[in-house]
Short mmCIF file of C-alpha atoms and ligand atoms in Angstrom, two decimals:
data_model
loop_
_atom_site.label_atom_id
_atom_site.label_comp_id
_atom_site.label_asym_id
_atom_site.label_seq_id
_atom_site.Cartn_x
_atom_site.Cartn_y
_atom_site.Cartn_z
CA MET M 1 123.15 115.53 105.72
CA LEU M 2 122.40 114.73 102.00
CA LYS M 3 118.92 114.02 103.00
CA THR M 4 118.31 116.90 105.42
CA GLN M 5 119.45 119.39 102.85
CA LEU M 6 117.30 117.58 99.89
CA GLN M 7 113.95 116.44 102.05
CA PRO M 8 112.24 119.84 102.76
CA ILE M 9 112.50 120.68 98.92
CA GLN M 10 111.22 117.35 98.06
CA GLU M 11 108.41 117.47 100.68
CA LYS M 12 107.52 120.73 99.41
CA TRP M 13 107.14 119.69 96.03
CA LEU M 14 105.72 115.98 96.19
CA ALA M 15 102.73 117.75 98.45
CA GLN M 16 101.63 120.12 95.62
CA ILE M 17 101.88 117.30 92.90
CA LYS M 18 99.56 115.22 94.30
CA ARG M 19 96.80 117.81 94.92
CA LEU M 20 97.37 118.33 90.86
CA PRO M 21 94.01 116.96 88.94
CA PHE M 22 95.98 114.62 86.48
CA LEU M 23 97.35 113.05 90.18
CA GLN M 24 94.14 112.38 91.90
CA GLY M 25 92.70 111.45 88.67
CA LEU M 26 95.64 108.50 88.57
CA GLN M 27 95.42 107.96 92.23
CA GLN M 28 91.51 107.20 91.98
CA GLY M 29 91.91 105.22 88.55
CA HIS M 30 89.75 107.80 86.33
CA LEU M 31 91.75 109.69 83.56
CA SER M 32 90.23 110.23 80.36
CA GLN M 33 91.37 108.13 77.41
CA ILE M 34 92.42 111.41 75.68
CA THR M 35 94.49 112.65 78.70
CA ARG M 36 96.22 109.23 79.06
CA ASP M 37 97.37 109.52 75.54
CA PHE M 38 98.50 113.20 76.07
CA TYR M 39 100.33 111.92 78.96
CA VAL M 40 102.18 109.25 77.38
CA ALA M 41 103.13 111.31 74.52
CA GLN M 42 104.59 113.76 76.62
CA ASP M 43 106.40 111.28 78.84
CA GLU M 44 107.99 108.91 75.48
CA TYR M 45 109.45 112.27 74.24
CA TYR M 46 110.78 113.04 77.99
CA ILE M 47 111.99 109.63 78.45
CA ALA M 48 114.10 109.45 75.47
CA HIS M 49 116.04 112.63 76.29
CA PHE M 50 116.28 111.55 80.38
CA MET M 51 118.00 108.21 78.89
CA ALA M 52 120.57 110.05 77.21
CA VAL M 53 121.03 112.84 79.50
CA THR M 54 121.86 109.84 82.49
CA GLU M 55 124.16 107.78 80.37
CA GLN M 56 126.72 110.68 80.40
CA ILE M 57 127.01 111.10 84.01
CA LYS M 58 130.24 109.34 84.31
CA ALA M 59 130.31 108.63 87.98
CA LEU M 60 127.03 106.40 87.58
CA PRO M 61 128.09 102.93 88.18
CA ALA M 62 126.72 100.82 85.00
CA THR M 63 124.08 98.50 85.86
CA ASN M 64 122.09 96.27 83.90
CA ASP M 65 118.60 98.38 83.34
CA GLU M 66 116.91 95.51 81.00
CA THR M 67 114.32 95.26 83.64
CA LEU M 68 113.63 98.86 83.14
CA ASP M 69 111.72 99.93 80.20
CA GLU M 70 109.13 102.86 81.10
CA GLY M 71 107.16 102.02 77.91
CA ASP M 72 105.99 99.28 80.42
CA ALA M 73 104.70 101.77 82.50
CA HIS M 74 102.78 103.53 79.92
CA LEU M 75 101.19 100.24 79.06
CA GLY M 76 99.84 100.24 82.33
CA LEU M 77 97.74 103.29 81.76
CA ASN M 78 96.41 101.62 78.55
CA PRO M 79 96.78 104.02 76.07
CA SER M 80 94.92 104.51 72.58
CA PRO M 81 97.22 104.10 69.09
CA ASP M 82 96.28 107.80 68.90
CA TRP M 83 98.85 108.94 71.79
CA VAL M 84 101.67 109.23 68.69
CA ASN M 85 99.42 112.11 67.20
CA CYS M 86 99.64 114.16 70.36
CA ALA M 87 101.91 117.07 70.01
CA ILE M 88 105.03 117.80 72.09
CA THR M 89 104.25 120.96 74.30
CA ASP M 90 106.44 123.92 75.22
CA GLU M 91 106.69 122.47 79.29
CA SER M 92 107.71 119.08 77.82
CA LYS M 93 110.67 120.99 75.61
CA ALA M 94 111.78 123.20 78.41
CA TYR M 95 112.03 120.20 80.82
CA VAL M 96 113.97 118.33 78.39
CA TYR M 97 116.39 121.65 77.77
CA PHE M 98 116.45 122.05 81.31
CA LEU M 99 117.78 118.23 81.38
CA GLU M 100 120.29 118.78 78.56
CA SER M 101 121.46 122.28 79.40
CA GLY M 102 124.59 123.43 81.35
CA PRO M 103 127.98 121.85 81.88
CA LYS M 104 128.19 117.99 81.33
CA THR M 105 131.25 117.75 83.67
CA ASP M 106 129.93 118.42 87.22
CA ASP M 107 128.10 114.85 87.66
CA VAL M 108 126.95 116.57 91.24
CA VAL M 109 124.79 118.95 89.34
CA GLN M 110 123.52 116.10 86.61
CA LEU M 111 122.76 114.38 89.17
CA LEU M 112 120.69 116.73 91.11
CA ARG M 113 118.92 117.92 87.97
CA THR M 114 117.93 114.26 86.98
CA ILE M 115 117.39 113.05 90.96
CA PRO M 116 113.59 114.55 91.16
CA CYS M 117 112.91 112.76 88.02
CA ALA M 118 113.69 109.43 89.21
CA GLU M 119 112.63 109.59 93.02
CA SER M 120 109.38 111.33 92.65
CA TYR M 121 107.92 108.82 90.67
CA TYR M 122 108.78 106.04 93.11
CA LEU M 123 107.68 108.41 95.98
CA LEU M 124 104.19 108.91 94.08
CA ALA M 125 103.71 105.51 92.86
CA LEU M 126 104.41 104.37 96.64
CA SER M 127 101.79 106.76 98.09
CA MET M 128 99.02 105.01 95.39
CA GLN M 129 99.81 101.24 96.57
CA ASN M 130 97.70 99.34 98.91
CA GLN M 131 94.21 100.29 97.40
CA PRO M 132 91.70 98.06 98.81
CA HIS M 133 90.33 96.31 95.91
CA GLY M 134 93.25 97.05 93.69
CA HIS M 135 93.76 99.79 91.02
CA GLN M 136 93.05 100.84 87.33
CA TYR M 137 96.64 101.78 86.78
CA GLN M 138 98.13 98.48 88.73
CA ALA M 139 100.80 98.40 86.07
CA TRP M 140 102.07 102.03 86.46
CA ILE M 141 102.30 101.24 90.44
CA ASP M 142 103.78 98.23 90.14
CA TYR M 143 106.44 99.52 87.56
CA TYR M 144 107.80 102.31 89.82
CA THR M 145 107.35 100.66 92.90
CA SER M 146 109.07 97.55 91.80
CA PRO M 147 113.00 96.42 92.94
CA ALA M 148 114.38 97.28 89.64
CA TYR M 149 113.11 101.03 90.07
CA GLN M 150 113.68 101.44 93.57
CA ASP M 151 117.54 100.17 92.77
CA ALA M 152 117.80 102.59 90.30
CA VAL M 153 116.56 105.43 92.75
CA THR M 154 118.85 104.07 95.38
CA ARG M 155 121.78 104.10 92.90
CA TYR M 156 121.23 107.63 91.86
CA LEU M 157 121.21 109.04 95.45
CA ALA M 158 124.15 106.42 96.69
CA THR M 159 126.34 107.85 93.93
CA LEU M 160 125.59 111.69 94.80
CA GLN M 161 125.84 111.01 98.46
CA GLU M 162 129.47 109.41 97.51
CA LEU M 163 130.66 112.27 95.29
CA VAL M 164 129.56 114.81 97.89
CA GLU M 165 131.43 112.74 100.42
CA ALA M 166 134.44 112.98 98.21
CA ARG M 167 134.96 116.48 97.76
CA GLY M 168 134.30 117.07 101.49
CA PHE M 169 131.46 120.29 101.29
CA SER M 170 128.01 119.83 101.54
CA LEU M 171 125.58 120.79 98.77
CA GLN M 172 125.70 124.94 98.14
CA ALA M 173 122.41 127.11 97.60
CA ASN M 174 123.17 126.88 93.70
CA GLU M 175 123.40 123.17 93.88
CA LEU M 176 120.26 122.83 95.63
CA ALA M 177 118.31 125.80 93.22
CA ILE M 178 119.16 123.16 90.52
CA TYR M 179 117.55 120.09 92.45
CA GLU M 180 114.41 122.28 93.49
CA LYS M 181 114.20 123.78 89.02
CA GLY M 182 113.76 119.95 88.38
CA TYR M 183 111.11 119.73 91.10
CA GLN M 184 109.32 122.33 89.69
CA PHE M 185 110.04 121.14 86.09
CA GLU M 186 108.28 117.90 87.52
CA PHE M 187 105.15 119.80 88.94
CA SER M 188 104.69 121.71 85.26
CA PHE M 189 105.18 118.83 83.40
CA TRP M 190 102.24 116.82 85.64
CA GLU M 191 100.16 120.25 85.73
CA GLN M 192 100.01 120.50 82.10
CA CYS M 193 98.19 117.37 81.55
CA PRO M 194 94.52 117.79 81.11
CA ASP M 195 92.13 116.27 84.09
C1 NSP Z 1 108.14 113.47 83.12
C2 NSP Z 1 108.84 112.47 84.10
N1 NSP Z 1 109.63 112.62 85.15
C3 NSP Z 1 109.91 111.11 85.99
C4 NSP Z 1 109.50 110.12 85.14
C5 NSP Z 1 110.38 108.64 86.06
N2 NSP Z 1 111.11 108.38 85.25
C6 NSP Z 1 109.00 110.11 84.08
N3 NSP Z 1 108.67 108.82 83.43
N4 NSP Z 1 108.88 111.21 83.38
#
């Protein structure tokens, strides 16, 4: 039931994200240095906040996430030392504000805010796997398709499933709207990256 509710939203936004110039460049291995630096700067900022939010989700079982450091994925894009000089955009700040806003007491809502972030990268990277001649950004793809990252995504979805089953009613329209908003922010985050 959960999958039936989430999948149409997920598929709609992933299709739009894949068409964006940055994703096309990522897929084809043709991103400029400036573009990669810009992305890494925005994402370092984003991830720091994302990690803090997920640590507050009480229902998420504690795991050994030592193998997960998204800095490794960034290295796969070969940023220059100049990435630290890129200003953080209003779009990136708005996404972080969305993650951090709202009551912290409802784990269902908090998971719905964060799952688009976790699952979309896994699904995007999966779609870039198996290029005939290897990939320019193979380390980025490998990071987001790794068993450790996949386990984290599975853990988020399984926890949401358990919480929804335990409360005895399926996701409501206002909750699905939060999940969709998360995907909208994912889209805007990628859209802002120059090609
Ligand atoms: C904006 C964003 N969304 C998702 C991810 C993958 N955790 C990320 N690194 N950055």
